[in-house]
Short mmCIF file of C-alpha atoms in Angstrom, two decimals:
data_model
loop_
_atom_site.label_atom_id
_atom_site.label_comp_id
_atom_site.label_asym_id
_atom_site.label_seq_id
_atom_site.Cartn_x
_atom_site.Cartn_y
_atom_site.Cartn_z
CA MET A 1 0.00 0.00 0.00
CA THR A 2 1.38 3.37 -0.96
CA ARG A 3 0.55 6.58 0.87
CA SER A 4 1.21 10.22 0.14
CA SER A 5 -0.29 13.52 1.16
CA SER A 6 -1.21 16.80 -0.46
CA PRO A 7 -3.24 19.83 0.58
CA GLY A 8 -7.01 19.65 0.41
CA ARG A 9 -9.92 21.95 1.09
CA LEU A 10 -12.76 21.19 3.46
CA PRO A 11 -14.94 23.50 5.52
CA MET A 12 -14.00 21.42 8.56
CA THR A 13 -11.12 19.27 9.72
CA PRO A 14 -12.27 15.66 10.22
CA THR A 15 -10.76 13.85 13.20
CA ARG A 16 -10.29 10.16 13.96
CA ALA A 17 -13.45 10.25 16.08
CA PHE A 18 -15.35 11.71 13.11
CA GLY A 19 -13.93 8.92 10.94
CA HIS A 20 -15.26 6.22 13.28
CA ILE A 21 -18.70 7.83 13.35
CA MET A 22 -18.74 8.14 9.56
CA ALA A 23 -17.76 4.48 9.10
CA ALA A 24 -20.62 3.38 11.35
CA THR A 25 -23.35 5.65 10.02
CA ASN A 26 -22.48 5.19 6.34
CA GLN A 27 -22.81 1.39 6.27
CA ALA A 28 -26.02 1.43 4.20
CA ALA A 29 -24.53 4.00 1.84
CA TYR A 30 -21.43 1.85 1.32
CA GLU A 31 -23.62 -1.16 0.55
CA ALA A 32 -25.62 0.91 -1.94
CA ALA A 33 -22.45 2.07 -3.70
CA LEU A 34 -20.93 -1.39 -4.03
CA GLY A 35 -24.26 -2.92 -4.99
CA ALA A 36 -24.53 -0.53 -7.94
CA LEU A 37 -21.32 -1.81 -9.53
CA VAL A 38 -21.01 -4.30 -12.37
CA LEU A 39 -17.30 -4.97 -12.71
CA PRO A 40 -14.96 -6.87 -15.02
CA GLN A 41 -12.42 -9.38 -13.75
CA ASN A 42 -9.54 -7.94 -11.70
CA PRO A 43 -11.17 -4.52 -11.46
CA HIS A 44 -9.47 -1.30 -10.46
CA ILE A 45 -11.70 0.85 -8.27
CA LEU A 46 -11.20 4.42 -7.04
CA GLU A 47 -12.94 5.84 -3.99
CA ILE A 48 -13.05 9.61 -3.57
CA GLY A 49 -13.19 10.72 0.05
CA PHE A 50 -12.46 7.35 1.68
CA GLY A 51 -12.54 8.60 5.26
CA ALA A 52 -11.78 5.75 7.68
CA GLY A 53 -11.40 3.24 4.83
CA LYS A 54 -14.45 1.10 5.56
CA LEU A 55 -15.74 0.98 1.97
CA ILE A 56 -12.28 0.03 0.71
CA GLU A 57 -12.23 -2.82 3.22
CA MET A 58 -15.66 -3.99 2.04
CA ALA A 59 -14.59 -3.87 -1.62
CA LEU A 60 -11.48 -5.94 -0.94
CA LYS A 61 -13.63 -8.65 0.65
CA ARG A 62 -16.34 -8.56 -2.03
CA TRP A 63 -13.94 -8.75 -5.00
CA PRO A 64 -10.88 -10.84 -4.02
CA THR A 65 -8.94 -9.89 -7.16
CA CYS A 66 -9.67 -6.17 -7.20
CA HIS A 67 -7.27 -3.31 -6.60
CA VAL A 68 -8.70 -0.32 -4.73
CA ALA A 69 -7.24 3.16 -4.74
CA GLY A 70 -8.50 6.03 -2.65
CA ILE A 71 -8.01 9.76 -2.34
CA ASP A 72 -8.94 11.93 0.62
CA PRO A 73 -7.89 15.54 1.25
CA THR A 74 -7.47 15.10 5.01
CA PRO A 75 -4.16 13.75 6.39
CA ALA A 76 -5.90 12.35 9.47
CA MET A 77 -8.15 10.20 7.28
CA VAL A 78 -5.24 9.00 5.14
CA ALA A 79 -3.43 7.93 8.31
CA MET A 80 -6.52 6.36 9.84
CA ALA A 81 -7.43 4.32 6.76
CA GLY A 82 -3.80 3.31 6.33
CA SER A 83 -3.77 1.84 9.83
CA ARG A 84 -6.85 -0.31 9.22
CA ALA A 85 -5.90 -3.97 9.74
CA THR A 86 -7.50 -5.34 6.56
CA LEU A 87 -5.90 -2.66 4.40
CA LYS A 88 -2.50 -3.35 5.94
CA ARG A 89 -2.85 -7.09 5.28
CA GLN A 90 -3.91 -6.42 1.69
CA ALA A 91 -1.32 -3.69 1.11
CA HIS A 92 -0.44 -4.99 -2.36
CA ARG A 93 -4.04 -4.28 -3.45
CA VAL A 94 -4.47 -0.82 -1.94
CA THR A 95 -3.19 2.65 -2.84
CA LEU A 96 -4.10 5.64 -0.68
CA LYS A 97 -3.25 9.24 -1.56
CA GLY A 98 -3.95 12.59 0.00
CA ALA A 99 -5.79 14.58 -2.67
CA GLY A 100 -9.12 16.12 -3.56
CA ALA A 101 -11.46 15.28 -6.41
CA GLU A 102 -10.47 18.44 -8.28
CA GLU A 103 -6.98 17.06 -9.03
CA ILE A 104 -6.94 13.27 -9.06
CA PRO A 105 -3.31 12.02 -8.97
CA PHE A 106 -3.73 9.05 -11.32
CA GLU A 107 -3.18 8.50 -15.02
CA ALA A 108 -6.01 8.72 -17.53
CA ALA A 109 -8.10 5.59 -18.17
CA THR A 110 -6.98 3.82 -14.99
CA PHE A 111 -10.20 2.73 -13.25
CA ASP A 112 -13.16 0.46 -13.96
CA ALA A 113 -15.24 2.28 -11.36
CA VAL A 114 -15.12 5.52 -9.39
CA ILE A 115 -17.15 5.78 -6.18
CA ALA A 116 -17.87 8.77 -3.96
CA VAL A 117 -20.02 8.34 -0.85
CA ASN A 118 -21.31 11.55 0.73
CA SER A 119 -18.37 13.58 -0.61
CA PHE A 120 -19.97 15.19 -3.69
CA GLN A 121 -21.25 18.04 -1.51
CA PHE A 122 -17.66 19.13 -0.78
CA TRP A 123 -16.49 19.37 -4.42
CA SER A 124 -15.69 22.88 -5.50
CA PRO A 125 -15.92 23.45 -8.35
CA PRO A 126 -17.95 20.29 -9.11
CA GLU A 127 -17.42 20.61 -12.88
CA ARG A 128 -13.67 20.28 -12.48
CA ALA A 129 -14.03 17.27 -10.18
CA MET A 130 -16.36 15.45 -12.56
CA THR A 131 -14.06 16.18 -15.50
CA GLU A 132 -11.21 14.62 -13.51
CA ILE A 133 -13.33 11.58 -12.70
CA VAL A 134 -14.18 11.01 -16.35
CA ARG A 135 -10.49 11.43 -17.25
CA VAL A 136 -9.36 8.58 -14.97
CA MET A 137 -12.19 6.23 -16.00
CA LYS A 138 -11.58 3.51 -18.56
CA GLY A 139 -13.97 3.13 -21.46
CA GLY A 140 -17.07 1.37 -20.14
CA ALA A 141 -16.28 2.31 -16.54
CA GLN A 142 -18.92 3.37 -14.02
CA ALA A 143 -19.15 6.44 -11.80
CA VAL A 144 -21.29 6.05 -8.69
CA LEU A 145 -22.18 8.93 -6.39
CA VAL A 146 -24.04 8.22 -3.16
CA LEU A 147 -25.84 11.28 -1.83
CA ARG A 148 -27.43 11.87 1.54
CA SER A 149 -30.90 13.30 1.07
CA HIS A 150 -31.17 16.66 2.82
CA ALA A 151 -34.36 17.12 4.80
CA GLY A 152 -35.55 20.57 3.84
CA HIS A 153 -32.86 23.09 2.93
CA ALA A 154 -29.26 21.92 2.43
CA PRO A 155 -26.67 23.71 4.62
CA ASP A 156 -25.57 27.03 3.14
CA TRP A 157 -21.92 26.32 3.98
CA LEU A 158 -21.62 23.41 1.56
CA PRO A 159 -18.98 24.29 -1.07
CA ASN A 160 -20.80 22.55 -3.93
CA PRO A 161 -23.53 24.82 -5.37
CA ILE A 162 -25.32 21.79 -6.82
CA SER A 163 -25.70 20.38 -3.33
CA ARG A 164 -27.03 23.71 -2.05
CA SER A 165 -29.53 23.96 -4.90
CA GLY A 166 -32.20 21.73 -3.40
CA ALA A 167 -32.00 19.36 -6.39
CA GLU A 168 -28.70 17.63 -5.69
CA ALA A 169 -29.40 14.29 -7.36
CA ASP A 170 -30.84 15.86 -10.53
CA GLY A 171 -27.94 18.31 -10.63
CA ALA A 172 -25.38 15.56 -10.19
CA ARG A 173 -26.97 13.55 -12.99
CA SER A 174 -26.97 16.59 -15.29
CA LEU A 175 -23.32 17.18 -14.45
CA MET A 176 -22.47 13.60 -15.39
CA GLN A 177 -24.26 14.04 -18.71
CA ALA A 178 -22.52 17.36 -19.38
CA CYS A 179 -19.16 15.65 -18.85
CA GLY A 180 -19.98 12.92 -21.36
CA LEU A 181 -21.27 10.05 -19.23
CA THR A 182 -24.21 8.02 -20.51
CA GLU A 183 -26.73 5.56 -19.02
CA THR A 184 -27.14 8.01 -16.17
CA ARG A 185 -29.74 7.19 -13.55
CA ILE A 186 -30.92 8.09 -10.07
CA THR A 187 -31.87 5.30 -7.68
CA GLN A 188 -33.46 5.71 -4.26
CA ALA A 189 -31.48 3.13 -2.28
CA ALA A 190 -33.12 3.99 1.05
CA ARG A 191 -35.28 6.76 2.48
CA SER A 192 -32.29 9.07 2.90
CA ILE A 193 -29.88 7.61 0.32
CA GLU A 194 -29.82 8.41 -3.40
CA VAL A 195 -27.43 6.80 -5.88
CA VAL A 196 -26.51 8.67 -9.05
CA SER A 197 -24.62 6.63 -11.61
CA GLY A 198 -23.31 6.89 -15.15
CA ARG A 199 -21.05 5.09 -17.57
CA LYS A 200 -18.22 6.24 -19.82
CA GLY A 201 -18.47 5.30 -23.48
CA GLU A 202 -16.16 2.65 -24.88
CA GLY A 203 -14.77 4.91 -27.58
#
């Protein structure tokens, strides 16, 4: 497992305690994200905003021949995920880097799937982040965003204007389409969980 760090931007500084809470409360969202994937053999998966590393751990168990990379802008989360026992045991299948979605530190056409669970709301600007996601996707790859439904008005402090708009899922789907993804869809995975997905063309 390789680790590196780079500056990121968040309106808060997540701590290890926050990471534990996130891993526990996001279990259904992680299941929804992984359940949306249809993958080839020996897939390469990227998670954006991996937090405590729980989804990466779940992916390693679900697909025994996969390789999972992750980026997170917070050094505390990079360190926390890197210390997770399963990730340490499977170090040859895991790459963690400190980075944000706006500048993804991987080569073009690297991944069969890109997942982001409850991190879309922090992307600023979202257009740049989605362009980067499409860049690192292979032809035929999937992008899966899991969004937490906001009851009433979304917080005004969220950096992503799409998330503040009151139509986050529709806006995320439109953004995918504007960046060239097809087969876009919105799925209500649970009462408070929406999954927005799209696929990159083979050409």
